[in-house]
Coordinates of C-alpha atoms in Angstrom, one line a residue:
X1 CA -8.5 4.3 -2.5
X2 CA -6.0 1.7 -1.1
X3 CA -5.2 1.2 2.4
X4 CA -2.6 3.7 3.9
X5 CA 0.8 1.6 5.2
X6 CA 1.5 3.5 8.3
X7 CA 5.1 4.5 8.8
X8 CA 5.6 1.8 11.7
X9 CA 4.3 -1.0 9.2
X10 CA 6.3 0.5 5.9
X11 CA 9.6 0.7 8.6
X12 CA 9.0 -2.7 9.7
X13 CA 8.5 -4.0 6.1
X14 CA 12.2 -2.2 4.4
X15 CA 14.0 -3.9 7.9
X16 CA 12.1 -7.3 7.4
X17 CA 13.4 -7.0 3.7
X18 CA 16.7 -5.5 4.4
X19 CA 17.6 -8.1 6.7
X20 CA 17.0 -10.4 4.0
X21 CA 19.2 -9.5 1.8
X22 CA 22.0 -9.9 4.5
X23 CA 21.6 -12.8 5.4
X24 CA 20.9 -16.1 3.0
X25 CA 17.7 -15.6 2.8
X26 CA 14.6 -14.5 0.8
X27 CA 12.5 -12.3 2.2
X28 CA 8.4 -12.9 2.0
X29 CA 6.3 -11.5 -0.6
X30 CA 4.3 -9.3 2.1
X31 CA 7.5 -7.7 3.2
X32 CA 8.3 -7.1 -0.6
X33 CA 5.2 -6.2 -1.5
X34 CA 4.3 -3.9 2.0
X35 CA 7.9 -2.4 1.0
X36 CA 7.4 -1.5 -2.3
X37 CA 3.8 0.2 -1.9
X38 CA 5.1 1.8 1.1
X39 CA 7.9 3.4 -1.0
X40 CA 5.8 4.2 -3.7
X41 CA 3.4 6.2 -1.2
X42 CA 6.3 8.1 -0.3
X43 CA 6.6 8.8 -3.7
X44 CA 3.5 10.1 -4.1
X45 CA 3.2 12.1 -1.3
X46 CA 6.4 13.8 -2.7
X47 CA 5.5 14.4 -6.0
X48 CA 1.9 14.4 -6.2
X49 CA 0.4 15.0 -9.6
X50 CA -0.8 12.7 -12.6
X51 CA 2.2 12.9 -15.0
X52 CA 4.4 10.0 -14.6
X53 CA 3.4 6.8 -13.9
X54 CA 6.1 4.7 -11.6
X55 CA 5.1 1.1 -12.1
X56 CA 6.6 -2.0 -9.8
X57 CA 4.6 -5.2 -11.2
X58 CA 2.8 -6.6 -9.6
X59 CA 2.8 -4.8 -6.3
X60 CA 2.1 -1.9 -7.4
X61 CA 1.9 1.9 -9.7
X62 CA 1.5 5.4 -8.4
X63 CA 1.1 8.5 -10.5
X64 CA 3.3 11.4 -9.3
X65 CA 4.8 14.4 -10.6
X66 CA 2.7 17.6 -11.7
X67 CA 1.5 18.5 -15.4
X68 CA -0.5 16.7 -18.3
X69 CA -3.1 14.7 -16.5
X70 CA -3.2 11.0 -18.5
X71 CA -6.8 9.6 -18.6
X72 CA -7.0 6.8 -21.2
X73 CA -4.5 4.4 -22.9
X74 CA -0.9 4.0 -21.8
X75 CA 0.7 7.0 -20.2
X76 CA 2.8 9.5 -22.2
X77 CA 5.7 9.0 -19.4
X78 CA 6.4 5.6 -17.6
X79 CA 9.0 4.4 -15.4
X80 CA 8.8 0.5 -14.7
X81 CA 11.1 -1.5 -12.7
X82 CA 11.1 -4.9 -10.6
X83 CA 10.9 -4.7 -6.8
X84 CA 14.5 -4.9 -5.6
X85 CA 15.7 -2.1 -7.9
X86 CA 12.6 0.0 -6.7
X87 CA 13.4 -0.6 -3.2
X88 CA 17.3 -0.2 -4.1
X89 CA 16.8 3.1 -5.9
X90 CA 14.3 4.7 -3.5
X91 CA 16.9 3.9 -0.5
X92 CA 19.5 5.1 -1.9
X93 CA 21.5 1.6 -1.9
X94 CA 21.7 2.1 -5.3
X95 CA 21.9 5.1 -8.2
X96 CA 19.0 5.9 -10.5
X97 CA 21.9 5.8 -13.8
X98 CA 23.7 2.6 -12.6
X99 CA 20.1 0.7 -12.6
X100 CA 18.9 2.5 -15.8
X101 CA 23.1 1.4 -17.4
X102 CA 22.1 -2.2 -16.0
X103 CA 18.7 -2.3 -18.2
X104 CA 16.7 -2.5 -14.4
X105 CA 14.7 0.4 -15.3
X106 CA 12.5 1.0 -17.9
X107 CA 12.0 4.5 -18.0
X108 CA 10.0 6.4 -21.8
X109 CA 8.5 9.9 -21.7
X110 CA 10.2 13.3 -21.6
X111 CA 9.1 13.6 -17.7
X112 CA 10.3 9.8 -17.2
X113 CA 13.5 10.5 -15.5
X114 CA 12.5 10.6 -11.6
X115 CA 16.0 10.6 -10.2
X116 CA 16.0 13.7 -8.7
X117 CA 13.1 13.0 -6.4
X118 CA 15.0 9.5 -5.1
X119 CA 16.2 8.0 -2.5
X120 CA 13.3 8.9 -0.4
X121 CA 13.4 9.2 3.2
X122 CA 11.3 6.6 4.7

């Protein structure tokens, strides 16, 4: 089982990553990585279950939502996005339909549509 980000570190990670995007600047792959996984914890602690997979290459994939558990192949129900629109869409800095409109989200199964668990609260 991986490493649980404490809420300090995950916090520290979304500033670190927020300021970044103020400012002229790019922020590091830790923060962007710490960020994303951090979110995605929060995701699964929301939604725990084994229906949906929620991929962000390559930092990271959770399964989440209750039902059908998957246990070989690719899942039945997938959402996969880059980091920024994961980060964007689990803040709330940006809407689950804009991203999907904008082609940022790939999103296939009947139980694929997670917008109604986002933004989390971190």
């Amino acid at each position: 089982m991986p490493r649980r980000i404490t809420t300090d570190d995950g916090r520290a990670a979304l500033a670190a990553v927020a300021g970044a995007v103020t400012a002229p600047a790019v922020p590091s792959r830790t923060d962007r990585a710490t960020a994303v996984r951090y979110l995605l914890q929060l995701l699964a602690e929301k939604a725990p279950g084994n229906s949906v997979e929620v991929r962000v290459p390559p930092f990271g994939a959770v399964q989440v939502i209750e039902g059908p558990r998957h246990t070989r192949g690719t899942p039945p129900n997938v959402v996969e996005t880059d980091a920024a629109t994961w980060i964007a869409l689990a803040t709330g800095a940006e809407q689950w339909t804009d991203a999907a409109a904008a082609g940022r989200i790939s999103a296939s199964g009947t139980r694929a549509d997670i917008s109604h668990l986002l933004p989390l609260r971190p």
